[in-house]
Short mmCIF file of C-alpha atoms and ligand atoms in Angstrom, two decimals:
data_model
loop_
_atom_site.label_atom_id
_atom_site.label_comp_id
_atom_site.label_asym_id
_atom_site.label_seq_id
_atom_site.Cartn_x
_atom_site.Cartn_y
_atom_site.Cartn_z
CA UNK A 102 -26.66 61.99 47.36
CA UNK A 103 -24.55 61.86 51.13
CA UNK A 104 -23.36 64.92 52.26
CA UNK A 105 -21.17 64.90 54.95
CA UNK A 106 -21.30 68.27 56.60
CA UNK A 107 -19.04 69.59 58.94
CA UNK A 108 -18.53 66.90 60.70
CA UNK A 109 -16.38 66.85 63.71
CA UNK A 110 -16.01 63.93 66.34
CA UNK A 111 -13.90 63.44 69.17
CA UNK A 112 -13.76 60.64 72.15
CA UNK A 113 -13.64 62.09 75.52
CA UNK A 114 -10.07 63.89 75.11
CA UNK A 115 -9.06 62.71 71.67
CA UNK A 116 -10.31 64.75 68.84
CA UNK A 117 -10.48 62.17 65.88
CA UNK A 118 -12.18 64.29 62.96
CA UNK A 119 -11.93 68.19 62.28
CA UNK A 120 -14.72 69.76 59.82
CA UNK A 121 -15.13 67.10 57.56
CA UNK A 122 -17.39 67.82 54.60
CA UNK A 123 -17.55 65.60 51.62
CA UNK A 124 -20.38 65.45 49.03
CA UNK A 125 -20.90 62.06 47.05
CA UNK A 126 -23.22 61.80 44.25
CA UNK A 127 -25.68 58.92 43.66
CA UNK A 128 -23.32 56.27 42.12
CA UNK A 129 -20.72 57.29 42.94
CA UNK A 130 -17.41 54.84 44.05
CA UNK A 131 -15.21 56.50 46.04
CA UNK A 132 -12.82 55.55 48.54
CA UNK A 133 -11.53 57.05 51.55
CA UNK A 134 -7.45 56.72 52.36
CA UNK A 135 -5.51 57.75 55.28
CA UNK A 136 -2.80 56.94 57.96
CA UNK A 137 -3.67 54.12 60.83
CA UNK A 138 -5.77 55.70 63.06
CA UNK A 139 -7.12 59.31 61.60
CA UNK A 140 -10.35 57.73 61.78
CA UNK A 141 -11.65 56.54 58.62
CA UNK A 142 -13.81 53.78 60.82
CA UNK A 143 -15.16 57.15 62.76
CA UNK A 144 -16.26 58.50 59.88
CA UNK A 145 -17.71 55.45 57.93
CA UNK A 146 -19.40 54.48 61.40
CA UNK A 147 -20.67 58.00 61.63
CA UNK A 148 -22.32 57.72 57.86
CA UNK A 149 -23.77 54.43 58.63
CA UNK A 150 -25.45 55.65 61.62
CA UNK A 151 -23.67 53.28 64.28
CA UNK A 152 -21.76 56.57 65.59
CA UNK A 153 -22.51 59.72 66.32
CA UNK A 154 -20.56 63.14 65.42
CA UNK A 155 -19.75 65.63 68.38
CA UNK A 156 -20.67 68.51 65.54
CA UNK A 157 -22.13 68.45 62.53
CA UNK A 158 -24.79 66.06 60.43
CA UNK A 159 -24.76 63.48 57.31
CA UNK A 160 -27.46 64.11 54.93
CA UNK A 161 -28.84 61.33 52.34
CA UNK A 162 -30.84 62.74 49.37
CA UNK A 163 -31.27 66.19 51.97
CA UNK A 164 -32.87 64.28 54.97
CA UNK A 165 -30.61 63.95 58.28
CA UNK A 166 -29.86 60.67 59.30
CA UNK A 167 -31.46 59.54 62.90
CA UNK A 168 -28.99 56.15 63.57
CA UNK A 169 -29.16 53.24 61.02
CA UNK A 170 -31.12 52.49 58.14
CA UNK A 171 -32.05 49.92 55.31
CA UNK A 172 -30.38 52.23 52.57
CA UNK A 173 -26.99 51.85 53.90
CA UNK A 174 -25.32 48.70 55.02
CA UNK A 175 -21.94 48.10 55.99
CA UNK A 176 -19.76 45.54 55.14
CA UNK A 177 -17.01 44.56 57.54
CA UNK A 178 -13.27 43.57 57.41
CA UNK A 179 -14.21 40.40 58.70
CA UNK A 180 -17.06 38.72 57.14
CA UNK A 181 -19.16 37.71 60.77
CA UNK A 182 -20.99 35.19 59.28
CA UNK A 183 -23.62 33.09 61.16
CA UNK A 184 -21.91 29.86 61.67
CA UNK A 185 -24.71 27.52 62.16
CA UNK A 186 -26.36 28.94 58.93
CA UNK A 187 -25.65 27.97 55.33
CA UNK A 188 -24.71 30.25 52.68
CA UNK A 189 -27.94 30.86 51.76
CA UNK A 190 -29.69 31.16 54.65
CA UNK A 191 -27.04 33.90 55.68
CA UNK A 192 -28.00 35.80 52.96
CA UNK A 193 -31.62 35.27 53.12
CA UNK A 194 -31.40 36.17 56.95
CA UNK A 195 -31.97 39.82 56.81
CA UNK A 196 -34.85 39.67 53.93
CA UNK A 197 -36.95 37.25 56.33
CA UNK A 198 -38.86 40.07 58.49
CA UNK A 199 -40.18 41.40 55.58
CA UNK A 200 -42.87 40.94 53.50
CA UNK A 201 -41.53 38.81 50.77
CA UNK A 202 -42.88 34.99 49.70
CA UNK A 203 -40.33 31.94 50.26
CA UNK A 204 -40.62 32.14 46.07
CA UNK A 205 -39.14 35.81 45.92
CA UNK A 206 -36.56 35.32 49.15
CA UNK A 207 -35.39 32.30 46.83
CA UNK A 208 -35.06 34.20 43.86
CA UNK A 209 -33.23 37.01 45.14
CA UNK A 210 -30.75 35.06 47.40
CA UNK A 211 -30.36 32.76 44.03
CA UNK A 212 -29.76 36.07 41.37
CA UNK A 213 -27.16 37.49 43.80
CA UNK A 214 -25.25 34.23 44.52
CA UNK A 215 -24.94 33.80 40.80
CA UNK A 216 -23.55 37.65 41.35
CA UNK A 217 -20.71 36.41 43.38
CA UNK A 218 -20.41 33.18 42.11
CA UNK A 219 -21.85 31.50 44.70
CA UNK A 220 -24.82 29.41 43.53
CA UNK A 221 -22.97 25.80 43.95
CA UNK A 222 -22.01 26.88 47.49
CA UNK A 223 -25.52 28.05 48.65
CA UNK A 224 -25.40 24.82 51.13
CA UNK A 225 -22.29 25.20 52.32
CA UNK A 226 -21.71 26.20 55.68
CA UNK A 227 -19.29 29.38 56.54
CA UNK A 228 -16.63 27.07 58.35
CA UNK A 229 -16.34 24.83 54.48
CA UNK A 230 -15.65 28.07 52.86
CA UNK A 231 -12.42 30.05 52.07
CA UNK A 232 -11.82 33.41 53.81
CA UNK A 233 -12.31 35.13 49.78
CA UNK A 234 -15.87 33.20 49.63
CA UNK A 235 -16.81 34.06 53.24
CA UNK A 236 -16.51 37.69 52.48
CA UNK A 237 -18.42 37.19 49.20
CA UNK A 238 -21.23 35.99 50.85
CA UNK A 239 -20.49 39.18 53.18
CA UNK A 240 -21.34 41.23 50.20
CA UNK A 241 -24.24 39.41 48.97
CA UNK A 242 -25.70 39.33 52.27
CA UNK A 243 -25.65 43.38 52.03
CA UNK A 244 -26.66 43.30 48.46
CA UNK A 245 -29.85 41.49 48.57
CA UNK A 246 -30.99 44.11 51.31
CA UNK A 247 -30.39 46.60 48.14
CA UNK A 248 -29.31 49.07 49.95
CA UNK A 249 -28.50 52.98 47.73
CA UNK A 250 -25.34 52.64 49.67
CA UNK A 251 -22.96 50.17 50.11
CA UNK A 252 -20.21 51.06 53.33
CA UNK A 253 -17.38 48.78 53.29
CA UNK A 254 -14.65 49.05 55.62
CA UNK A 255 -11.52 47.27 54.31
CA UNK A 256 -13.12 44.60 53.48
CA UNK A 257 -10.47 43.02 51.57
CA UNK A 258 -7.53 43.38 54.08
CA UNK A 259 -7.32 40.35 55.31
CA UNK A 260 -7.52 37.95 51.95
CA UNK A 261 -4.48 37.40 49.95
CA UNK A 262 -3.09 39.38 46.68
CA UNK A 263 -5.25 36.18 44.49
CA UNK A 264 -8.19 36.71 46.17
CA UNK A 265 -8.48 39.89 46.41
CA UNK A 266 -7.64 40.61 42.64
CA UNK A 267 -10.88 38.50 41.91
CA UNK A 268 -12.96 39.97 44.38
CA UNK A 269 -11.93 43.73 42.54
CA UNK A 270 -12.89 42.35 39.70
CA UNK A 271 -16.42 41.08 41.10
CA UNK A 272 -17.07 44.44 42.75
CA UNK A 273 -16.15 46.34 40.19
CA UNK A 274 -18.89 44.41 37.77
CA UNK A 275 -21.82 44.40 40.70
CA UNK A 276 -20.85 48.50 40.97
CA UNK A 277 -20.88 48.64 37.40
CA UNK A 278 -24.47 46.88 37.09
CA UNK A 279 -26.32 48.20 40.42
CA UNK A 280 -24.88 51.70 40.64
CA UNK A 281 -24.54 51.53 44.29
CA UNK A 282 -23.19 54.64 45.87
CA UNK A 283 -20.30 52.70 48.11
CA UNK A 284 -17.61 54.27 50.17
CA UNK A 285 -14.79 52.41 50.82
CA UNK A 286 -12.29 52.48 53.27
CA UNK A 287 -8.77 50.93 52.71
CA UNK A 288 -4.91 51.23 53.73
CA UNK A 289 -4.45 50.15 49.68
CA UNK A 290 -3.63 52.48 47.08
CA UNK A 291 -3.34 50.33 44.27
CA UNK A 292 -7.35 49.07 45.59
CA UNK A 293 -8.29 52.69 45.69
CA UNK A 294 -7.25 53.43 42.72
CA UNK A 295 -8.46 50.74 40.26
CA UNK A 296 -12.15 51.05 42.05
CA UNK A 297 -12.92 54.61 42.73
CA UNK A 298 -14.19 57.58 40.65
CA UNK A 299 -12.69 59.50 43.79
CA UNK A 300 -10.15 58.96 46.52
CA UNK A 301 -10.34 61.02 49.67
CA UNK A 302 -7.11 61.42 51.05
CA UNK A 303 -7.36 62.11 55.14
CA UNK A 304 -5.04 63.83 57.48
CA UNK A 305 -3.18 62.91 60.52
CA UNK A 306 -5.32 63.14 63.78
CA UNK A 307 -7.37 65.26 64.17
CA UNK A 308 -8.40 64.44 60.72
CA UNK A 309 -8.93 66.21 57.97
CA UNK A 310 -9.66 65.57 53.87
CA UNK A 311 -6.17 66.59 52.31
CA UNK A 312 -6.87 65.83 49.06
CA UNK A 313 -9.54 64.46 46.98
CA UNK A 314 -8.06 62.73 43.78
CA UNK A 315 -10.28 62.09 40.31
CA UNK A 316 -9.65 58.91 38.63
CA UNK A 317 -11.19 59.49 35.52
CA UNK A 318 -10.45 56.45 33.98
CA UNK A 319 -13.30 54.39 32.35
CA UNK A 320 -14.60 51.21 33.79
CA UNK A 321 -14.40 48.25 33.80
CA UNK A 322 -10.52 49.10 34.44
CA UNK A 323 -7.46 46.54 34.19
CA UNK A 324 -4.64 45.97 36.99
CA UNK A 325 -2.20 46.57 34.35
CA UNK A 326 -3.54 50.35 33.36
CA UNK A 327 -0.58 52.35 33.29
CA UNK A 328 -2.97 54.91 33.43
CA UNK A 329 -3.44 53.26 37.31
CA UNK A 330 -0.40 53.56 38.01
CA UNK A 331 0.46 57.00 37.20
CA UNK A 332 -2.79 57.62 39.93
CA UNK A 333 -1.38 55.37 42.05
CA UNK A 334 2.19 57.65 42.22
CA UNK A 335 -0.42 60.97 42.86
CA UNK A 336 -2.40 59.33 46.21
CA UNK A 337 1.50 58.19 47.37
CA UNK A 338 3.32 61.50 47.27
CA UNK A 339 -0.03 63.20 48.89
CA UNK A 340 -0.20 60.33 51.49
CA UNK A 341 3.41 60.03 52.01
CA UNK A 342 3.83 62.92 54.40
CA UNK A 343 0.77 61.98 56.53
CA UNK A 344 2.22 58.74 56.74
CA UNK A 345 6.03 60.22 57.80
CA UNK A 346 4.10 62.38 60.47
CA UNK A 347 2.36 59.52 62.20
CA UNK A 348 5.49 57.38 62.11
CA UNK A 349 7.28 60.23 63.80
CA UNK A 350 4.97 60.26 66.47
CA UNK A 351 4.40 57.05 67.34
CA UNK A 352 8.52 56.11 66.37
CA UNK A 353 9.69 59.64 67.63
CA UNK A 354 12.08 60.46 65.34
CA UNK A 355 13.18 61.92 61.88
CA UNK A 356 11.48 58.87 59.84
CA UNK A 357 11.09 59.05 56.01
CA UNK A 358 9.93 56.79 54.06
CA UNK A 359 12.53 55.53 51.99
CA UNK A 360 11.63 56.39 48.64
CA UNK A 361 10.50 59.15 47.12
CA UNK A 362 8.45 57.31 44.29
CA UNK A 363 6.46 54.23 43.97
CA UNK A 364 8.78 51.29 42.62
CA UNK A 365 8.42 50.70 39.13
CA UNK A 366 7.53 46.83 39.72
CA UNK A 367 3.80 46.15 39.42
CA UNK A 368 4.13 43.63 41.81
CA UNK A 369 5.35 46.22 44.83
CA UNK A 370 4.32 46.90 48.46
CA UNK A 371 2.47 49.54 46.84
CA UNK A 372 -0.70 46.97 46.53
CA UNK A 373 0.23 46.02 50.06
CA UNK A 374 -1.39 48.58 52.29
CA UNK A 375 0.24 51.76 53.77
N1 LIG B 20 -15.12 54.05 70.68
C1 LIG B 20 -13.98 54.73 70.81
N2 LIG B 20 -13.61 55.25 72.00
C2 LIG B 20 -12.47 55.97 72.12
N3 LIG B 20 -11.61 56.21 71.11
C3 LIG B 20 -11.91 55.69 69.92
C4 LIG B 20 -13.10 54.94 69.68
N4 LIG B 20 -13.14 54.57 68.38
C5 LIG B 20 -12.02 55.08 67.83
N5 LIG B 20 -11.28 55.75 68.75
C6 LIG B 20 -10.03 56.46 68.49
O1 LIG B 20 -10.25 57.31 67.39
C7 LIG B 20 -9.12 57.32 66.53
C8 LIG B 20 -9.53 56.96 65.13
O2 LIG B 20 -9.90 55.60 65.09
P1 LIG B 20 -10.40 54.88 63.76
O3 LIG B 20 -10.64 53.47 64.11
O4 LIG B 20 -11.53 55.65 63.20
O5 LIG B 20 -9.14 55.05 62.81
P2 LIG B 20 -8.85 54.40 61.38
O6 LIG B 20 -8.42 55.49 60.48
O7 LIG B 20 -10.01 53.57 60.96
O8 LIG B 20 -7.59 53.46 61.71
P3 LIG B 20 -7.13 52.11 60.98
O9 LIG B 20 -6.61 52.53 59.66
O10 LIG B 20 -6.03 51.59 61.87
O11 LIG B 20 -8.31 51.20 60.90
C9 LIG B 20 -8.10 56.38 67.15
O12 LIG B 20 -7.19 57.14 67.89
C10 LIG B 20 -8.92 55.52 68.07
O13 LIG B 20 -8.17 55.11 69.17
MG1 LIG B 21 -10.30 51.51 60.62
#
């Protein structure tokens, strides 16, 4: 289990998160949402170990974190690939310090490959590979550390609607089959939604959790729920003001969003980030 415990963080003048505390059970999918800049990357850097909090400590299975470790990895918004390494020895790159034969490194880099759907690619290099397959071997790099938890910071932003449909699916099945606590930052309701038992809903700066939204909808689950949807509508309206304040700021005056609901098209913005 992660607890998160009164965490508070803030950069020289700025203070970025305000007594955060969050508990997330072994397993458990859940993703955090929030306006640009309330510092979802502060916190999911802080959990990983690659930041520290001003106040306060993150807990995994009741030990405090000292920096990083091999049970949590992160995987990033862009996929940072070694260039002059093929796919699988990009994969296999992080397993070679350890004590495992050429025979098992080749196994496991093989079994998670065919997890992504990989395998015919393993001797490609990263520049021969579409952005969708670059982040896939992103993931399988993490995966074949086997890490309890899984940190991704929007790691789908920056592939198309396709692409990242598939890769929702993909995730969803590896979560589904290696019960990976992951936490899972992203601007994307409709992403939230369709992968997380829980969505954390964060403030405007300094940050706090608003809201934290069930989706107790059984796995795996379809695009096309309406059951999705309905969930989808629930993070909006809780988001929606956080999202009005910070446009207010930064465009300093009365801004609303325009609409009170989500469109009723399943093809909307709403899949399109806040
Ligand atoms: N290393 C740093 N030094 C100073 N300020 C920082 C640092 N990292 C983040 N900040 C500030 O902390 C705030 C939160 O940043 P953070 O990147 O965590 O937000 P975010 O919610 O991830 O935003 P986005 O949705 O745009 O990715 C921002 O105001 C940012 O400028
Ligand atoms: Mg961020």
């Amino acid at each position: 289990m992660i607890e998160i415990r009164n965490i508070h963080k803030s950069y020289s003048n700025i203070e970025v998160l305000k007594d955060i505390n969050l508990k997330i059970n072994r397993g458990e999918f859940i993703s955090l949402i929030g306006p640009s800049g309330c510092g979802k990357s502060t916190l999911i850097n802080i959990v990983c170990g690659l930041d520290k909090p001003t106040k306060g400590k993150i807990l995994i299975n009741d030990k405090e974190i000292q920096g990083t470790d091999t049970d949590r990895i992160m995987v990033f918004q862009n996929a940072a690939l070694f260039p002059w390494l093929t796919v699988k020895d990009n994969v296999s790159f992080g397993l070679k310090n350890l004590n495992y034969s050429s025979k098992e490194i080749e196994d496991k880099v093989t079994n998670i490959l065919k997890k992504v759907h990989l395998n015919k690619f393993k001797n490609h290099y990263p520049h021969e590979l579409s952005g969708g397959m670059k982040q896939r071997v992103s993931l399988a790099r993490s995966l074949v550390m086997d890490p309890e938890i899984l940190l991704m910071d929007e790691p789908f932003s920056a592939l198309d609607e396709q692409t990242r449909l598939l890769l929702h699916n993909e995730l969803q099945q590896i979560w589904m089959e290696t019960k990976k606590t992951i936490i899972f930052v992203t601007h994307n309701i409709r992403e939230a939604v369709k992968l997380s038992d829980k969505v954390i809903i964060m403030g405007t700066r300094p940050s706090r959790i608003i809201d934290e939204i069930n989706i107790d909808i059984s796995h795996p689950r379809a695009s096309t729920n309406s059951d999705i949807y309905y969930k989808e509508q629930q993070v909006f309206k809780k988001l929606k003001k956080e999202i009005e304040k910070v446009a207010r700021e930064e465009l300093g005056y009365e801004y609303k969003l325009e609409k009170d609901n989500v469109p009723s098209e399943r093809n909307n913005t709403m899949g399109g980030g806040i």
